[in-house]
Amino acid sequence: MNLDEIRNRIFTAIENEEKRQHEGVNLIASENLSSDDVRRAAGSMLAHKYAEGYPGKRWYGGCQYVDECEEIAVDLAKKVFGAQYANVQPHAGAIANLIVYTALLSPGDTIMSLLLNQGGHLSHGSPANISGKLYNFVHYPVKESDCTIDYDEMERLALEHKPKILLGGASSYPREFDWKRMRQIADKIGAILMADVAHTAGLIAAGVHKPVFPDVHVMTTTTHKTLRGPRGALICAQEEFEKKFQSGNFPGIQGGPFMHMIAAKALALRETLTDEFREYQREVLASSAAMAKWFIDRGKRVVTGGTDCHFFLLDVYASYGVNGDQAEKRLMEDNIAVNKNGVAYDPMPISKTSGLRIGTPFMCSRGWKTADFLSLAEQIDKTLTTLGESDPSPSPESFKKRK
Ligand SMILES: *Cc1c(COP(=O)(O)O)cnc(C)c1O
C-alpha cells in the first residue's frame, strides 16, 4: 500500500461514515449527533496544548486560553447539574468511574451496583474490567415480576454487605433511579451514594429527569450520549470531595487533559441551557415512550412494561420468537442500527440475548418526531414478524447443549 493510498483510504472511510450517519436509521441508545460548534472545538488546535494540572495551576506555560475554556466548562457543569464541584477532564465514562473509585476507596473495598446482566455497565464491577479486579463488587437485582429495581432487596443487601459506595445508574435499565430512596439506604450504612448517569445526563440537564443533587454525593457521566457533546466524561460532586477528585483525576489516573474536548464540553453544556435542547429531550422521551407503547398495544413484551427514558427494551424472543442477535442483523440489512441486549432473567445466552435496545436520541437530533418513530415501529414489527415465521430462533436450551 503506498502512502497516498493510505491517506485516501482513511479519508474515504471518514466520508463513508459521515454518509452512513446521515442516511441510515440509528437507534443505538448510547449514540448521538453533536452540533457543528462541538465538532469544531473537538477538531481545533487546542488538541496540541499540554496543560497538566488545573486552571491557574498548570505544569506548562501558555495555558491562558485553555484555562479560560476549562473554567467556563467547570462553571457550566456545576450550573447544569446543580453541583458544588465539577471536574471536566475525564477522557471517558469508564475512566471517570475509575477515578471516583480510586479516589475514595482502597483495593478490596466493597461497592454495590446493579447486576451487570440486568442493565449495569462493565465499569460497575465486571470481572473482565479493572473495577471488578480491584474492588469487591456485590450487586442488587431487579424484581422478577416486573423487572424494576427491588429497593427493599437493595436495602437488605446493603445492610448485609456494608458497601463503601452505593452505585446507581445503568446502561440498559429503562427506568429512572430513586435517588432519595438510595440516599436513605446509603445513610443507614454510612456509604457514599454515587450516580453514574452516563445515559441519562441529557434528560437530567433538560429537567426531563429529576436532578441527582443534593441526594447523591458524586455523579459521573459521559458527555457524548444524551448530553449530545463530544466523546468524554465529567465528574460532579458535593464540595467535600473536591480535593480527592482533583488529585484522583490528575495525577491519580490521567496525564494531560484533552483541552480541545474540554472546550467542546463547554459548548455542549452551553447548548443544554437552550429551549431548543429542552424541547429536544422532551421529544426524545416522548418518542421512546410512544414507540414502547405501540409495541405493548400489539401484545409485544417491553421490559418493565414501558420506559422513563430515551430507550426501551423490546423482548424480541417473547414477542417474535427470534433472538436479539438475529433481529439486530436482520434490521441492519434494512439500514436500521440497533443493538441486541440481554433482558433481566434472560433465558438466552449473552451472545444471542432475547432483547433489542431501541433508543431515540440520535434520530431526534436528526429532526425526527414521534410520528416518524411510529411508522418505523410498524416497519420493524413487520420485519420481525416475517423473520420469526421464516427463521425462528432455536430454543435457549439448544444453545446450552451445543457448548
Ligand atoms: C457508556 C457508559 C459508561 C462508559 O462510558 P465510556 O465513555 O464508553 O467509557 C459508563 N457507565 C455507564 C452507565 C454507561 O452507560
Tab-separated table of C-alpha atoms and ligand atoms in Angstrom:
chain	number	residue	atom	x	y	z
A	1	MET	CA	0.000	0.000	0.000
A	2	ASN	CA	1.526	3.372	-0.925
A	3	LEU	CA	1.319	6.419	1.307
A	4	ASP	CA	-1.219	8.294	-0.825
A	5	GLU	CA	-3.397	5.241	-0.814
A	6	ILE	CA	-3.362	5.089	2.990
A	7	ARG	CA	-4.429	8.709	3.136
A	8	ASN	CA	-7.185	8.142	0.599
A	9	ARG	CA	-8.481	5.111	2.382
A	10	ILE	CA	-8.734	6.922	5.719
A	11	PHE	CA	-10.474	9.987	4.269
A	12	THR	CA	-12.804	7.822	2.208
A	13	ALA	CA	-13.693	5.841	5.330
A	14	ILE	CA	-14.470	9.106	7.133
A	15	GLU	CA	-16.677	10.270	4.257
A	16	ASN	CA	-18.452	6.930	4.113
A	17	GLU	CA	-19.068	7.006	7.845
A	18	GLU	CA	-20.496	10.534	7.589
A	19	LYS	CA	-22.790	9.345	4.822
A	20	ARG	CA	-23.805	6.312	6.878
A	21	GLN	CA	-24.697	8.562	9.810
A	22	HIS	CA	-26.724	10.899	7.594
A	23	GLU	CA	-28.618	8.217	5.686
A	24	GLY	CA	-29.106	5.196	7.945
A	25	VAL	CA	-31.599	4.879	10.771
A	26	ASN	CA	-29.688	4.847	14.055
A	27	LEU	CA	-31.491	3.643	17.162
A	28	ILE	CA	-28.380	2.957	19.242
A	29	ALA	CA	-29.254	4.460	22.597
A	30	SER	CA	-25.718	5.482	23.552
A	31	GLU	CA	-25.028	7.452	20.377
A	32	ASN	CA	-25.906	10.977	19.367
A	33	LEU	CA	-25.201	13.644	16.780
A	34	SER	CA	-23.304	16.627	18.171
A	35	SER	CA	-23.525	20.200	16.900
A	36	ASP	CA	-21.161	21.910	14.456
A	37	ASP	CA	-19.907	24.015	17.389
A	38	VAL	CA	-18.959	20.907	19.352
A	39	ARG	CA	-17.196	19.288	16.407
A	40	ARG	CA	-15.368	22.474	15.543
A	41	ALA	CA	-13.909	22.696	19.044
A	42	ALA	CA	-13.138	18.971	19.128
A	43	GLY	CA	-11.134	19.283	15.913
A	44	SER	CA	-9.394	22.509	16.945
A	45	MET	CA	-5.746	23.305	17.652
A	46	LEU	CA	-6.420	23.132	21.375
A	47	ALA	CA	-5.593	19.464	20.879
A	48	HIS	CA	-1.918	20.418	20.689
A	49	LYS	CA	-1.758	22.028	24.114
A	50	TYR	CA	-0.279	20.292	27.149
A	51	ALA	CA	-1.999	21.530	30.294
A	52	GLU	CA	-1.370	19.027	33.099
A	53	GLY	CA	-2.906	20.396	36.264
A	54	TYR	CA	-5.844	22.775	36.634
A	55	PRO	CA	-6.569	26.388	35.564
A	56	GLY	CA	-4.063	28.737	37.203
A	57	LYS	CA	-2.017	25.748	38.462
A	58	ARG	CA	-0.517	24.120	35.360
A	59	TRP	CA	2.765	22.356	34.794
A	60	TYR	CA	3.222	24.108	31.434
A	61	GLY	CA	3.292	27.688	30.187
A	62	GLY	CA	0.990	29.198	27.601
A	63	CYS	CA	-2.192	27.938	29.216
A	64	GLN	CA	-4.090	31.242	29.416
A	65	TYR	CA	-6.578	30.386	26.648
A	66	VAL	CA	-7.180	26.754	27.547
A	67	ASP	CA	-7.586	27.855	31.190
A	68	GLU	CA	-10.446	30.060	30.106
A	69	CYS	CA	-12.131	27.142	28.324
A	70	GLU	CA	-11.785	24.845	31.325
A	71	GLU	CA	-13.077	27.468	33.768
A	72	ILE	CA	-16.161	28.003	31.633
A	73	ALA	CA	-16.731	24.239	31.298
A	74	VAL	CA	-16.458	23.719	35.076
A	75	ASP	CA	-18.855	26.584	35.845
A	76	LEU	CA	-21.372	25.277	33.324
A	77	ALA	CA	-21.168	21.682	34.598
A	78	LYS	CA	-21.884	22.911	38.140
A	79	LYS	CA	-24.775	25.057	36.938
A	80	VAL	CA	-26.339	22.421	34.667
A	81	PHE	CA	-26.287	19.627	37.268
A	82	GLY	CA	-26.710	21.742	40.416
A	83	ALA	CA	-23.367	20.580	41.791
A	84	GLN	CA	-20.911	22.290	44.131
A	85	TYR	CA	-17.881	20.780	42.400
A	86	ALA	CA	-17.069	19.643	38.854
A	87	ASN	CA	-14.094	18.117	37.073
A	88	VAL	CA	-14.361	18.153	33.281
A	89	GLN	CA	-11.089	16.382	32.497
A	90	PRO	CA	-12.015	12.661	32.457
A	91	HIS	CA	-11.471	11.209	28.982
A	92	ALA	CA	-14.314	8.677	29.136
A	93	GLY	CA	-17.107	7.334	31.309
A	94	ALA	CA	-15.264	4.204	32.388
A	95	ILE	CA	-12.248	6.343	33.352
A	96	ALA	CA	-14.413	8.780	35.344
A	97	ASN	CA	-15.739	5.838	37.352
A	98	LEU	CA	-12.233	4.532	37.954
A	99	ILE	CA	-11.145	7.991	39.147
A	100	VAL	CA	-14.006	8.054	41.659
A	101	TYR	CA	-13.361	4.534	42.949
A	102	THR	CA	-9.607	5.031	43.333
A	103	ALA	CA	-10.026	8.471	44.941
A	104	LEU	CA	-12.438	7.170	47.585
A	105	LEU	CA	-11.534	3.536	48.240
A	106	SER	CA	-8.705	1.109	48.888
A	107	PRO	CA	-8.363	-2.063	46.818
A	108	GLY	CA	-10.601	-4.790	48.207
A	109	ASP	CA	-13.270	-2.367	49.465
A	110	THR	CA	-16.889	-3.153	48.695
A	111	ILE	CA	-19.048	-1.358	46.095
A	112	MET	CA	-22.681	-2.205	45.427
A	113	SER	CA	-24.228	-1.782	41.966
A	114	LEU	CA	-26.958	-3.146	39.704
A	115	LEU	CA	-26.381	-6.658	38.338
A	116	LEU	CA	-24.480	-6.378	35.070
A	117	ASN	CA	-26.802	-8.729	33.197
A	118	GLN	CA	-29.788	-6.662	34.316
A	119	GLY	CA	-28.587	-3.337	32.946
A	120	GLY	CA	-25.348	-2.474	34.790
A	121	HIS	CA	-22.208	-1.297	33.000
A	122	LEU	CA	-18.869	-3.096	32.551
A	123	SER	CA	-17.183	-0.474	34.753
A	124	HIS	CA	-19.586	-1.379	37.587
A	125	GLY	CA	-17.630	-4.451	38.605
A	126	SER	CA	-17.307	-6.800	35.643
A	127	PRO	CA	-14.633	-9.429	36.398
A	128	ALA	CA	-13.154	-8.554	32.990
A	129	ASN	CA	-12.810	-4.859	33.932
A	130	ILE	CA	-10.289	-3.251	36.294
A	131	SER	CA	-13.190	-2.287	38.593
A	132	GLY	CA	-14.047	-5.936	39.212
A	133	LYS	CA	-10.414	-6.864	39.720
A	134	LEU	CA	-9.640	-4.081	42.234
A	135	TYR	CA	-12.823	-3.991	44.290
A	136	ASN	CA	-15.251	-6.377	45.872
A	137	PHE	CA	-18.491	-5.759	43.983
A	138	VAL	CA	-21.822	-7.001	45.211
A	139	HIS	CA	-24.907	-6.472	43.096
A	140	TYR	CA	-28.564	-5.728	43.660
A	141	PRO	CA	-31.206	-7.211	41.350
A	142	VAL	CA	-34.418	-6.177	39.647
A	143	LYS	CA	-37.658	-7.905	40.605
A	144	GLU	CA	-38.585	-10.990	38.649
A	145	SER	CA	-42.213	-9.866	38.491
A	146	ASP	CA	-41.821	-6.549	36.616
A	147	CYS	CA	-38.045	-6.130	36.158
A	148	THR	CA	-37.923	-2.866	38.134
A	149	ILE	CA	-35.274	-2.380	40.830
A	150	ASP	CA	-36.065	-4.089	44.095
A	151	TYR	CA	-35.192	-1.326	46.584
A	152	ASP	CA	-36.139	-3.482	49.586
A	153	GLU	CA	-33.696	-6.128	48.438
A	154	MET	CA	-31.107	-3.389	47.788
A	155	GLU	CA	-31.519	-2.251	51.389
A	156	ARG	CA	-31.254	-5.789	52.756
A	157	LEU	CA	-28.083	-6.437	50.737
A	158	ALA	CA	-26.612	-3.064	51.735
A	159	LEU	CA	-27.139	-3.802	55.433
A	160	GLU	CA	-25.585	-7.236	54.945
A	161	HIS	CA	-22.531	-6.230	52.870
A	162	LYS	CA	-21.987	-2.621	54.069
A	163	PRO	CA	-20.535	-1.275	50.793
A	164	LYS	CA	-18.490	1.938	50.997
A	165	ILE	CA	-20.056	3.123	47.727
A	166	LEU	CA	-23.661	2.514	46.755
A	167	LEU	CA	-23.800	2.971	42.988
A	168	GLY	CA	-26.879	3.714	40.891
A	169	GLY	CA	-27.235	4.320	37.173
A	170	ALA	CA	-27.002	1.824	34.337
A	171	SER	CA	-26.660	1.246	30.616
A	172	SER	CA	-29.811	-0.666	29.817
A	173	TYR	CA	-32.250	-0.128	32.651
A	174	PRO	CA	-35.179	1.887	31.235
A	175	ARG	CA	-36.485	3.387	34.494
A	176	GLU	CA	-35.423	6.438	36.483
A	177	PHE	CA	-33.451	5.639	39.642
A	178	ASP	CA	-34.939	6.582	43.007
A	179	TRP	CA	-32.050	8.666	44.383
A	180	LYS	CA	-33.945	9.687	47.515
A	181	ARG	CA	-34.584	6.079	48.473
A	182	MET	CA	-30.990	5.154	47.663
A	183	ARG	CA	-29.704	8.006	49.835
A	184	GLN	CA	-31.741	6.720	52.783
A	185	ILE	CA	-30.157	3.311	52.287
A	186	ALA	CA	-26.658	4.802	51.920
A	187	ASP	CA	-27.116	6.881	55.092
A	188	LYS	CA	-28.074	3.796	57.115
A	189	ILE	CA	-24.641	2.294	56.490
A	190	GLY	CA	-22.584	5.487	56.078
A	191	ALA	CA	-21.953	4.766	52.376
A	192	ILE	CA	-21.216	7.288	49.650
A	193	LEU	CA	-24.029	7.465	47.108
A	194	MET	CA	-22.736	7.597	43.539
A	195	ALA	CA	-24.857	8.183	40.423
A	196	ASP	CA	-23.461	7.121	37.053
A	197	VAL	CA	-25.852	8.919	34.723
A	198	ALA	CA	-23.808	8.307	31.549
A	199	HIS	CA	-27.012	7.533	29.677
A	200	THR	CA	-29.491	9.980	31.158
A	201	ALA	CA	-27.403	13.137	31.737
A	202	GLY	CA	-29.128	14.937	28.855
A	203	LEU	CA	-32.556	14.200	30.301
A	204	ILE	CA	-31.379	15.477	33.690
A	205	ALA	CA	-29.808	18.603	32.167
A	206	ALA	CA	-33.100	19.398	30.421
A	207	GLY	CA	-35.181	18.848	33.551
A	208	VAL	CA	-36.954	15.857	31.993
A	209	HIS	CA	-35.434	13.685	34.751
A	210	LYS	CA	-35.066	14.826	38.365
A	211	PRO	CA	-31.712	16.337	39.359
A	212	VAL	CA	-29.450	13.909	41.269
A	213	PHE	CA	-28.148	16.612	43.626
A	214	PRO	CA	-28.424	17.095	46.541
A	215	ASP	CA	-29.404	13.436	47.058
A	216	VAL	CA	-26.188	11.907	45.738
A	217	HIS	CA	-22.633	12.647	46.882
A	218	VAL	CA	-20.993	12.149	43.495
A	219	MET	CA	-22.166	11.898	39.907
A	220	THR	CA	-20.280	10.704	36.843
A	221	THR	CA	-21.449	10.973	33.268
A	222	THR	CA	-20.276	10.641	29.721
A	223	THR	CA	-20.714	13.769	27.613
A	224	HIS	CA	-21.451	12.044	24.288
A	225	LYS	CA	-24.680	10.123	24.938
A	226	THR	CA	-27.932	12.001	25.598
A	227	LEU	CA	-25.885	15.049	26.642
A	228	ARG	CA	-25.005	15.405	22.923
A	229	GLY	CA	-21.468	16.650	23.428
A	230	PRO	CA	-18.024	15.392	22.448
A	231	ARG	CA	-16.690	11.964	23.494
A	232	GLY	CA	-15.652	12.305	27.085
A	233	ALA	CA	-16.897	12.470	30.629
A	234	LEU	CA	-17.141	14.601	33.738
A	235	ILE	CA	-17.448	14.215	37.483
A	236	CYS	CA	-19.701	16.356	39.678
A	237	ALA	CA	-19.775	16.143	43.463
A	238	GLN	CA	-20.504	17.783	46.777
A	239	GLU	CA	-17.832	20.266	47.841
A	240	GLU	CA	-16.303	17.955	50.484
A	241	PHE	CA	-14.905	15.688	47.742
A	242	GLU	CA	-13.081	18.408	45.785
A	243	LYS	CA	-9.542	17.595	46.948
A	244	LYS	CA	-9.944	13.860	46.450
A	245	PHE	CA	-11.269	14.109	42.902
A	246	GLN	CA	-8.884	16.847	41.765
A	247	SER	CA	-5.866	14.711	42.643
A	248	GLY	CA	-7.658	11.444	41.880
A	249	ASN	CA	-8.027	12.588	38.262
A	250	PHE	CA	-4.561	14.142	37.928
A	251	PRO	CA	-2.044	12.804	38.790
A	252	GLY	CA	-4.048	9.831	40.094
A	253	ILE	CA	-5.239	8.327	36.825
A	254	GLN	CA	-4.800	10.715	33.901
A	255	GLY	CA	-1.970	12.792	32.495
A	256	GLY	CA	-2.580	15.817	30.278
A	257	PRO	CA	-6.215	16.805	29.764
A	258	PHE	CA	-7.724	16.932	26.244
A	259	MET	CA	-8.224	20.704	26.069
A	260	HIS	CA	-9.986	20.514	22.678
A	261	MET	CA	-12.548	18.147	24.194
A	262	ILE	CA	-12.929	20.352	27.272
A	263	ALA	CA	-13.717	23.335	25.017
A	264	ALA	CA	-16.220	21.114	23.198
A	265	LYS	CA	-17.749	20.044	26.539
A	266	ALA	CA	-18.222	23.731	27.439
A	267	LEU	CA	-20.081	24.329	24.170
A	268	ALA	CA	-22.255	21.222	24.648
A	269	LEU	CA	-23.096	22.252	28.225
A	270	ARG	CA	-23.997	25.717	26.949
A	271	GLU	CA	-26.426	24.131	24.473
A	272	THR	CA	-28.208	22.266	27.280
A	273	LEU	CA	-29.362	25.647	28.632
A	274	THR	CA	-31.341	26.477	25.477
A	275	ASP	CA	-35.085	26.000	24.940
A	276	GLU	CA	-34.243	24.001	21.829
A	277	PHE	CA	-32.381	21.436	23.936
A	278	ARG	CA	-35.190	21.113	26.485
A	279	GLU	CA	-37.658	20.618	23.648
A	280	TYR	CA	-35.315	18.049	22.075
A	281	GLN	CA	-35.122	15.981	25.281
A	282	ARG	CA	-38.892	16.089	25.707
A	283	GLU	CA	-39.198	14.723	22.163
A	284	VAL	CA	-36.565	12.038	22.889
A	285	LEU	CA	-38.574	10.766	25.857
A	286	ALA	CA	-41.989	11.159	24.196
A	287	SER	CA	-40.840	9.225	21.110
A	288	SER	CA	-39.289	6.431	23.134
A	289	ALA	CA	-42.407	6.099	25.317
A	290	ALA	CA	-44.760	6.232	22.308
A	291	MET	CA	-42.790	3.581	20.464
A	292	ALA	CA	-42.733	1.304	23.535
A	293	LYS	CA	-46.489	1.745	23.897
A	294	TRP	CA	-47.003	0.951	20.209
A	295	PHE	CA	-45.417	-2.483	20.737
A	296	ILE	CA	-47.217	-3.097	24.058
A	297	ASP	CA	-50.584	-2.268	22.453
A	298	ARG	CA	-49.911	-5.030	19.933
A	299	GLY	CA	-49.230	-7.593	22.642
A	300	LYS	CA	-45.432	-7.434	22.458
A	301	ARG	CA	-43.223	-7.618	25.551
A	302	VAL	CA	-41.432	-4.428	26.562
A	303	VAL	CA	-39.228	-4.942	29.642
A	304	THR	CA	-40.709	-3.198	32.741
A	305	GLY	CA	-43.843	-2.500	30.714
A	306	GLY	CA	-42.583	0.792	29.303
A	307	THR	CA	-39.852	3.360	29.765
A	308	ASP	CA	-38.918	6.562	31.613
A	309	CYS	CA	-36.050	7.373	29.322
A	310	HIS	CA	-34.562	7.644	25.850
A	311	PHE	CA	-34.757	3.914	25.049
A	312	PHE	CA	-36.823	0.831	25.725
A	313	LEU	CA	-36.043	-2.860	25.732
A	314	LEU	CA	-38.082	-4.966	23.353
A	315	ASP	CA	-38.098	-8.672	24.211
A	316	VAL	CA	-37.968	-9.999	20.639
A	317	TYR	CA	-37.783	-13.634	21.746
A	318	ALA	CA	-41.017	-13.432	23.733
A	319	SER	CA	-42.630	-11.235	21.068
A	320	TYR	CA	-41.487	-12.724	17.750
A	321	GLY	CA	-39.657	-15.966	18.542
A	322	VAL	CA	-36.330	-14.596	17.269
A	323	ASN	CA	-33.263	-13.828	19.388
A	324	GLY	CA	-31.622	-10.418	19.733
A	325	ASP	CA	-28.654	-11.322	17.589
A	326	GLN	CA	-30.851	-12.404	14.673
A	327	ALA	CA	-33.062	-9.333	15.000
A	328	GLU	CA	-30.066	-6.969	15.120
A	329	LYS	CA	-28.533	-8.499	11.987
A	330	ARG	CA	-31.822	-8.572	10.065
A	331	LEU	CA	-32.619	-4.915	10.840
A	332	MET	CA	-29.094	-3.884	9.844
A	333	GLU	CA	-29.846	-5.265	6.363
A	334	ASP	CA	-32.514	-2.538	6.143
A	335	ASN	CA	-30.019	0.053	7.398
A	336	ILE	CA	-31.614	0.189	10.841
A	337	ALA	CA	-28.922	0.116	13.555
A	338	VAL	CA	-29.996	-1.267	16.920
A	339	ASN	CA	-28.145	-3.369	19.465
A	340	LYS	CA	-29.023	-6.751	20.842
A	341	ASN	CA	-29.374	-6.571	24.593
A	342	GLY	CA	-29.929	-9.048	27.376
A	343	VAL	CA	-33.206	-8.730	29.275
A	344	ALA	CA	-33.349	-9.395	33.030
A	345	TYR	CA	-33.555	-13.136	33.741
A	346	ASP	CA	-32.771	-13.749	30.075
A	347	PRO	CA	-33.031	-17.429	29.104
A	348	MET	CA	-30.793	-16.816	26.055
A	349	PRO	CA	-27.003	-16.889	26.214
A	350	ILE	CA	-25.303	-13.469	26.319
A	351	SER	CA	-24.026	-13.877	22.733
A	352	LYS	CA	-27.640	-14.143	21.470
A	353	THR	CA	-29.871	-12.373	24.055
A	354	SER	CA	-33.647	-12.041	23.940
A	355	GLY	CA	-33.792	-8.299	23.511
A	356	LEU	CA	-33.159	-5.217	21.456
A	357	ARG	CA	-32.323	-1.849	22.994
A	358	ILE	CA	-34.090	0.783	20.924
A	359	GLY	CA	-33.153	4.417	21.511
A	360	THR	CA	-34.345	7.737	20.094
A	361	PRO	CA	-31.613	10.380	20.823
A	362	PHE	CA	-29.722	10.167	17.539
A	363	MET	CA	-32.735	10.289	15.235
A	364	CYS	CA	-34.342	13.089	17.278
A	365	SER	CA	-31.130	15.048	16.739
A	366	ARG	CA	-31.708	14.488	13.031
A	367	GLY	CA	-35.134	16.042	13.436
A	368	TRP	CA	-37.371	13.002	13.759
A	369	LYS	CA	-40.628	13.390	15.678
A	370	THR	CA	-42.871	10.833	17.386
A	371	ALA	CA	-44.829	10.138	14.191
A	372	ASP	CA	-41.638	9.140	12.355
A	373	PHE	CA	-40.776	6.679	15.108
A	374	LEU	CA	-44.256	5.176	14.988
A	375	SER	CA	-44.026	4.406	11.275
A	376	LEU	CA	-40.607	2.902	11.949
A	377	ALA	CA	-42.150	0.754	14.725
A	378	GLU	CA	-44.603	-0.583	12.150
A	379	GLN	CA	-41.757	-1.436	9.767
A	380	ILE	CA	-39.735	-3.159	12.500
A	381	ASP	CA	-42.806	-5.124	13.601
A	382	LYS	CA	-43.429	-6.381	10.047
A	383	THR	CA	-39.787	-7.341	9.535
A	384	LEU	CA	-39.518	-9.222	12.835
A	385	THR	CA	-42.871	-10.971	12.320
A	386	THR	CA	-41.674	-12.264	8.938
A	387	LEU	CA	-38.302	-13.256	10.404
A	388	GLY	CA	-39.991	-15.148	13.235
A	389	GLU	CA	-42.135	-17.056	10.728
A	390	SER	CA	-39.315	-17.929	8.332
A	391	ASP	CA	-36.397	-18.371	10.707
A	392	PRO	CA	-37.442	-18.786	14.347
A	393	SER	CA	-34.672	-18.856	16.966
A	394	PRO	CA	-33.503	-22.207	18.322
A	395	SER	CA	-34.598	-22.596	21.947
A	396	PRO	CA	-32.332	-21.309	24.741
A	397	GLU	CA	-31.747	-24.936	25.828
A	398	SER	CA	-30.369	-25.926	22.423
A	399	PHE	CA	-27.680	-23.223	22.689
A	400	LYS	CA	-26.639	-24.688	26.034
A	401	LYS	CA	-26.371	-28.216	24.609
A	402	ARG	CA	-24.164	-27.097	21.750
A	403	LYS	CA	-21.476	-25.775	24.101
B	1	LIG	C1	-21.469	4.270	28.439
B	1	LIG	C2	-21.344	4.084	29.909
B	1	LIG	C3	-20.118	4.224	30.568
B	1	LIG	C4	-18.784	4.290	29.835
B	1	LIG	O1	-18.533	5.307	29.038
B	1	LIG	P1	-17.275	5.256	28.044
B	1	LIG	O2	-17.121	6.667	27.654
B	1	LIG	O3	-17.645	4.316	26.945
B	1	LIG	O4	-16.100	4.742	28.830
B	1	LIG	C5	-20.089	4.169	31.947
B	1	LIG	N1	-21.216	3.957	32.650
B	1	LIG	C6	-22.411	3.770	32.054
B	1	LIG	C7	-23.614	3.532	32.903
B	1	LIG	C8	-22.512	3.807	30.656
B	1	LIG	O5	-23.687	3.573	30.075
